[in-house]
Structures are given as structure tokens and as C-alpha cells.
PDB file of C-alpha atoms in Angstrom:
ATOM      1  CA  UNK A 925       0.000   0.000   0.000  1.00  0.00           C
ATOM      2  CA  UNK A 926       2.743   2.332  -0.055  1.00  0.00           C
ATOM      3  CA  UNK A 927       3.369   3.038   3.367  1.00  0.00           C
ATOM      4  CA  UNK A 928       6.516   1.648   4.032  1.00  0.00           C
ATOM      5  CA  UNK A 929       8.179   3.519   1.154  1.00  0.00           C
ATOM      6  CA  UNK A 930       6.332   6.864   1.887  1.00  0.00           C
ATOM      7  CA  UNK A 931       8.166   6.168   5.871  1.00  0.00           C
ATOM      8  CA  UNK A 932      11.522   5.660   4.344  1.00  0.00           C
ATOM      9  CA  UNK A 933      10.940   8.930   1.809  1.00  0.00           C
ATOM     10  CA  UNK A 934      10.282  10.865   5.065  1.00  0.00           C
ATOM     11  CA  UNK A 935      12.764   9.525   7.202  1.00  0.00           C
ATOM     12  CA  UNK A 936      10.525   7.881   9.612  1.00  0.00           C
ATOM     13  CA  UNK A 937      10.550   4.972  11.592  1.00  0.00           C
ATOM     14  CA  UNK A 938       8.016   2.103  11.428  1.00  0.00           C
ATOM     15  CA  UNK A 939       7.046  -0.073  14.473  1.00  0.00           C
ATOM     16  CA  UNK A 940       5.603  -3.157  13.799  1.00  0.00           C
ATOM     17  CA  UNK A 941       2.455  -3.467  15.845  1.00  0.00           C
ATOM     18  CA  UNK A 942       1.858  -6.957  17.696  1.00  0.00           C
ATOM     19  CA  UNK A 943       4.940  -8.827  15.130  1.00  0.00           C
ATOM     20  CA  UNK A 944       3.894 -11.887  16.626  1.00  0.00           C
ATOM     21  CA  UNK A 945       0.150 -11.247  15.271  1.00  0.00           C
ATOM     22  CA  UNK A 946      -1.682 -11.510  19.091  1.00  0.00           C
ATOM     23  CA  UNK A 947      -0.301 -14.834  19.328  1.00  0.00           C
ATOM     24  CA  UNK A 948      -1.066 -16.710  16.115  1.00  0.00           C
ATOM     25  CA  UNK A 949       3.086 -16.390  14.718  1.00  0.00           C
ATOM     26  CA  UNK A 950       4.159 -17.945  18.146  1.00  0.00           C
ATOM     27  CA  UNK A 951       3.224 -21.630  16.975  1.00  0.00           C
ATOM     28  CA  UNK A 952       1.226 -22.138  20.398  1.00  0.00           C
ATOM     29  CA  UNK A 953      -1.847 -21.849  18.879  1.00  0.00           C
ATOM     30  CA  UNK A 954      -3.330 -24.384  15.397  1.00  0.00           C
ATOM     31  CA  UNK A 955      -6.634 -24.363  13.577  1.00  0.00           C
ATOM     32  CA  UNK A 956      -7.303 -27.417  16.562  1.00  0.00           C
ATOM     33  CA  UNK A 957      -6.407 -25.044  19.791  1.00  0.00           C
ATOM     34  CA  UNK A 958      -7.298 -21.760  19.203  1.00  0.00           C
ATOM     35  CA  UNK A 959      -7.090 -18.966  21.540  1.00  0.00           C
ATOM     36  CA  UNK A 960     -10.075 -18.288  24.044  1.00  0.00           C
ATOM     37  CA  UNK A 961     -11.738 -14.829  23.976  1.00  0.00           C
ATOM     38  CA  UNK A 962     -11.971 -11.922  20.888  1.00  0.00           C
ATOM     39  CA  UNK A 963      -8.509 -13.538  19.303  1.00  0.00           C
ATOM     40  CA  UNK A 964     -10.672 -16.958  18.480  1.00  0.00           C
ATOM     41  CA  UNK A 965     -12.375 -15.043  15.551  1.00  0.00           C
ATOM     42  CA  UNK A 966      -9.256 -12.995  14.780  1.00  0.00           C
ATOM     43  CA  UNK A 967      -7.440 -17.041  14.670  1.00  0.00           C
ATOM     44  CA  UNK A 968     -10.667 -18.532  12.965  1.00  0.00           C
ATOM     45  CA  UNK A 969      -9.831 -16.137  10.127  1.00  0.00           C
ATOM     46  CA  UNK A 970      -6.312 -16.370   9.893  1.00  0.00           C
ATOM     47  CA  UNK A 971      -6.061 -20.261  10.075  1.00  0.00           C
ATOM     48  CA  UNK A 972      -8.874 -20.716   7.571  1.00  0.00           C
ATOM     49  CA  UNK A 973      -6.254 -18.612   4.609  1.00  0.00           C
ATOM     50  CA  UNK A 974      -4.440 -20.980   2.691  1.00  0.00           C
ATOM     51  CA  UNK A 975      -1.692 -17.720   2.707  1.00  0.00           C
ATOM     52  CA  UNK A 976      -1.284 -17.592   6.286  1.00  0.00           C
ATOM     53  CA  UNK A 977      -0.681 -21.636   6.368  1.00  0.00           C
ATOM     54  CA  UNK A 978       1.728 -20.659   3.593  1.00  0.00           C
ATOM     55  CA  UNK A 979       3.209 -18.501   5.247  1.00  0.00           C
ATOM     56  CA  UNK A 980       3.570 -20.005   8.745  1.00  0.00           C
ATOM     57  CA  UNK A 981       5.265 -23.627   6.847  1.00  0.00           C
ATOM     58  CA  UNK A 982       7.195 -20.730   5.735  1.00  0.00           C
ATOM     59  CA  UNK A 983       8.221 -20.188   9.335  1.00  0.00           C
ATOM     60  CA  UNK A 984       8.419 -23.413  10.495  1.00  0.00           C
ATOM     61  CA  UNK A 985      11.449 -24.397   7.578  1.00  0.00           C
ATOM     62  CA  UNK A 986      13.329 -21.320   8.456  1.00  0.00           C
ATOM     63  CA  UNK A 987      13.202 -21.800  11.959  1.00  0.00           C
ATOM     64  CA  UNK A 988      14.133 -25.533  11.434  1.00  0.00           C
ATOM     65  CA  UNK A 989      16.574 -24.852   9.734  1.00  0.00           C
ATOM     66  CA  UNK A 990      18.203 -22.292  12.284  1.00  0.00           C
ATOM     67  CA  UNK A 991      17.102 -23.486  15.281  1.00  0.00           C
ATOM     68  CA  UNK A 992      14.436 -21.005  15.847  1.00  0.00           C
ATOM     69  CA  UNK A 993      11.207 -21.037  17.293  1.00  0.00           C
ATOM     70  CA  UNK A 994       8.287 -19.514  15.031  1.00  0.00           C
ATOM     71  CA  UNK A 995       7.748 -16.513  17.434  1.00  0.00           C
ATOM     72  CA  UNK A 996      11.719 -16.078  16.907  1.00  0.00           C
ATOM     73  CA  UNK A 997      11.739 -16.040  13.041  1.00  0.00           C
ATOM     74  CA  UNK A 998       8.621 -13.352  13.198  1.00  0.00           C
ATOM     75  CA  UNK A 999      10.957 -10.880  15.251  1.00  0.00           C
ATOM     76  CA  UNK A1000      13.885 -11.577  13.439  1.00  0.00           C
ATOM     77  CA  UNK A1001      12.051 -10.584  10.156  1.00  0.00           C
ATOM     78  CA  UNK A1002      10.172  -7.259  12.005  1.00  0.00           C
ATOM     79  CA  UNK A1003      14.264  -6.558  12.779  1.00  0.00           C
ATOM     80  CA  UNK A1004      15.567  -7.378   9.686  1.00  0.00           C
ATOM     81  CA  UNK A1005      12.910  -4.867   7.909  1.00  0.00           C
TER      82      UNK A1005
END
């Protein structure tokens, strides 16, 4: 959407809000144990997106593959951005 960019144009700073997505990057929670309260709908959502299962395999290899747990590959990546 542009935002990023327009920050970097600008000189500003960008804080990622909740990197580990309220819980759902930390690999505690799976379409079977979802989190109790307003994050089940919020999970419901997420885990039903073929991208976001994409995306957290995605996490899974790379953390394999270094030794990392998901929740630590999500806040390397907010660092490395």
C-alpha cells in the first residue's frame, strides 16, 4: 500500500504493531487449539487462509533450519525490515 516507502521517503521509523500477530506467529496456537476470547475469531480467520498456512510452513522451515522457534523467526524478520 505504499506506506513503508512513503516512511523511508520521510525519514521515519516504522514499528511493527503486535509482530507476533496476538499470538497466532508464536506456533502455540493451530486451527485445533485456538485462543479463548476476541482472538478466536481474529485465529478462525487467519487459520482458515491458505496464505497464512503458507506462510507459517514458511516459518516453520526457516526456523528448522536455524534453530528457531516460530515466534523467533517473526521478530527476526520485524528486525531485519
Amino acid at each position: 500500500n505504499g506506506l513503508k516507502a512513503t516512511c523511508d521517503e520521510l525519514g521515519v521509523h516504522v514499528l511493527a504493531y503486535s509482530p507476533l500477530a496476538l499470538g497466532l506467529l508464536t506456533g502455540k496456537y493451530s486451527p485445533g487449539n485456538l485462543p479463548s476470547g476476541p482472538r478466536k475469531g481474529l485465529a478462525e480467520k487467519y487459520f482458515s487462509d491458505a496464505a497464512f498456512a503458507e506462510l507459517t510452513a514458511g516459518m516453520a522451515e526457516v526456523g528448522r533450519k536455524y534453530g528457531a522457534t516460530p515466534a523467533q523467526v517473526a521478530l527476526a524478520w520485524c528486525i531485519a525490515k
